[in-house]
Amino acid sequence: MTQVALLGADLPGLRPKLLCAQGDRVGRGLALFHDRANPEVVFVSPVSGVVDTITLGPRRSLSALVIRLEPDQHEPDPTSVATSPDEIRETLLAKGFWPAFLTRPYGRIPAPDAVPEAIFVNVTPDNPHAPDPRVVLRDQGDAFPAGLKAIAHLTSGTVHVCQTPGTDLAAGCGDRIRGSFFPESQASGLSGTHIHRLHPVDQNRSVWSIGYQDVAAIGKLIETGIHDFSRIAALAGPRARQPRLIRTIAGANLQELIREETLPGNHGSPLCVVSGSLTNGRQASWLGRYHQQITLLDDVAPQSRISKGGLMGLFRRTSSQPAPLIPTAALEWALAFGVPVVPFLRALSVGDAETASRLGCLEMVEEDVAAVSMACSSGADYGRMLRHVLDELAEDA
Amino acid sequence: MSLHHHLTAPLIGNNPVTLQILGICSALAVTTTLSTAITMSVALTVVLCLSNGVISLMRHHIPPSIRLIIQITIVASIVIVIDQFMQAFMFEMSKRLSIFVGLIVTNCLVLGRAEAFAMRNPVLPSVVDGLGNGLGYSLVLLIVGALREFLGTGALMGVPLVTTAADGGWFQPLGLMQLAPSAFFILGLLVWLVRAMRPEQVEQPEFRLRTSEDRRP
Amino acid sequence: MTGWTLDPFRMRQRSGWTPARVTVAQLIALAAPVAVSLVERGTPQIAVLLTAVVTCLIWELAFGLIRGRPLSLHTATVALIFAVLVPASIPVWQIVVAVSLGVVFGELVFGGRGYGIVSGAAAAAGFLVFFFTGTELASSSEIMALATLPGLVLLLAGGLVSWRILVSVTVVLIIAGLIQDGASSLPSVAITAVFGMVFLISDPVAGATTNPGRVVFGLLAGVLIVLFDTAAGPVVAPAAVVFASLLASLFAPLIDHMAVALIVRRRRARHG
């Protein structure tokens, strides 16, 4: 592993104020940039090394900040253990663990002074190939319960630990930390489903969600003062030579990671590397900050694209406009929030934020509509449309 | 704004029927034959010119709170005179048009132009505006009437142009043309045609389907 | 951003219905009724079928070229349904006029399949009856009704027609049949109404799109069939089914609007 990146794709709508420049030497835990709107929300370097490149995206957002690893000169001293709620909040903000939280509605990083009505810890795998959380947490020791107790200080409500049926991972952590069990089903691994069942949100009620690996890392930080940005990810997909769990870092360079891990494709087709699962992921060269899976599959070779010219080309021309939306029974089953599907998708397709909000889009983020995008005949990316609508609603809120 | 503009703009660029969508009711009802359409067009144009002229003459003296009542009274008086005129000198035609001449009073085009133009402009421009709008309305009525009569009976102005199947010929008249919905379809096609030629007349939709060309500003 | 369609790798993973696959399923479902119509009505029916299909495809091509849309074979299904509905004695030029008006004003003008309000085949059949007054649509025979059943099973299994619409229409027709002519009339009601029910009223893009709305839509369509039925005795006039489909489709957006309002109100009550 020689390179790690912080990606703008993980931080939609964020405008960074850079605190470092290309070529700077950075230690693990050093602040690289902060949110221009909320300067206390700091993003730190997960490794020691040198800032390789900084690429900005449209409207001065971040595209990618790449760090080249260098062997540690010295590890930063472990800081003292935080105990009080304010100290915990400050520590999380300063040490770069605040972005682990995402608000619901809107799916954004919370404001530094926000207090949610509840916090949802997602300890469910979101698809059959994702890492099994119980396996991952087995050798983390006390870090997970410590993390739960720490984040319980951030809210006055409950911390829901949403897990698959089995031993309660939240047992004995306190009466405000409750375990909830979700048997495996199509959407059981998504925080949206948990929140819809236990604490539905709208414009006036908001909760936060966080993944279990981040909670364990927070626990480790609070207990020992060591910041650990490592992550267990599952290597999966039809072209993975040895599907298994690997230990890596969020933002790791996927090309390096999978160098020895791929099977040759049939007919020599190139490799498509997806960060995340097939339904929820994106084709990328870096592991996303919220992703726990790397999927390897066949890509379409560019030469095999049929010529677009002539009359027959009219049949095969793919327009940039989505295909017609044909209401089918499969579509009705694909969205789990009690929302009438076709009116909702139509509202998203034209960007009608008001109707989408009335129908309940505030309960969802992109991953919740990924299944609908796969089931819908139109081939439209409703996740992108939802993000657009949510951004519009967030600005008006 | 020149008089020439007032006269020619309502023909296509600002046509009262295809753009402003006024006066549709009579356009459906009286266009079963071309002769009734012509008569109605002439009647409406005369009423429009006269009413615009009279209202424009009185425009500074009409109190705003009761202006609609006064306008309708003026229009109704003119229409009654026209109706009596037609009953006296064109009895057959008046019977075919029956109540529709009297209903010119309620034609939104007349009141619309009175309110939008005659109340604020001098006499000569108002009369010319009335003439222009009347001509625009007449153009639409003539087209619809001609199509309906020809496709519905194979004749124009009562003169057979093609031999119908009933008389042993090849032309099968379209029964739908005798009914009002056909006027709706023809009007719709006409509006489509005009807006295809003049895209600036197309109203912007409230929502558009999201395509890749859309970007947040 | 690459646009609002799915990334290519996710597009390739789609295993559910795409518009092309839906068209194929509908064509397969229509194969048996079309074959029966050809056998029953003989060689004139071939001319009817070919004219309808060619007219539809020409208009699809024209709109595809002018508006820049990718082509599909969907209008062929419109042509096939229309060909089953009309008798073979209709002159070819009348078929061209009716199909052109139906497919253009029923579907293509709005943006193609899924963007219109009424079913294209119902619009074409409606135009035929309106424009050429005195035209009678073809009534189904027992064999035709039986031939519709495999297609019905296929479409139901794939989720392409809503069972709620079918059940509510059937319930209304059964009740009306029992009241009017007694239980012995039900078979002829079923035989004459089934093709229109499956391919016109239950057209996925022409009906209501919410589940409670679909029940109301089916009830409305059933009531309209009973109202419009001018044929004496238990037999259902095919024109009744066509016009019931047209009128009910016009009400479908209103029905959906009310269903959505109810659902939203229930949500708000539940979430406090």
PDB file of C-alpha atoms in Angstrom, chain A residues 6 10 23 39 63 70 102 113 125 175 240 260 265 335 356:
ATOM      1  CA  LEU A   6      -9.609  11.392   0.812  1.00  0.00           C
ATOM      2  CA  ASP A  10     -17.725  10.700  -0.029  1.00  0.00           C
ATOM      3  CA  GLY A  23       4.345  18.194  -0.950  1.00  0.00           C
ATOM      4  CA  PRO A  39     -14.556  24.961  10.632  1.00  0.00           C
ATOM      5  CA  SER A  63     -12.183  15.763  -5.879  1.00  0.00           C
ATOM      6  CA  GLU A  70       6.144   7.165   4.155  1.00  0.00           C
ATOM      7  CA  LEU A 102     -24.310  11.086   8.838  1.00  0.00           C
ATOM      8  CA  ASP A 113     -23.186  21.631  17.867  1.00  0.00           C
ATOM      9  CA  PRO A 125     -24.304  -6.493   6.577  1.00  0.00           C
ATOM     10  CA  ASP A 175     -29.938   1.581  29.516  1.00  0.00           C
ATOM     11  CA  ALA A 240     -11.904 -12.033  -7.193  1.00  0.00           C
ATOM     12  CA  GLU A 260      -2.562 -10.165  -6.998  1.00  0.00           C
ATOM     13  CA  GLY A 265     -11.755 -12.491 -17.400  1.00  0.00           C
ATOM     14  CA  LEU A 335     -39.026   0.303  -2.038  1.00  0.00           C
ATOM     15  CA  ALA A 356     -40.994  14.008  -3.087  1.00  0.00           C
TER      16      ALA A 356
END
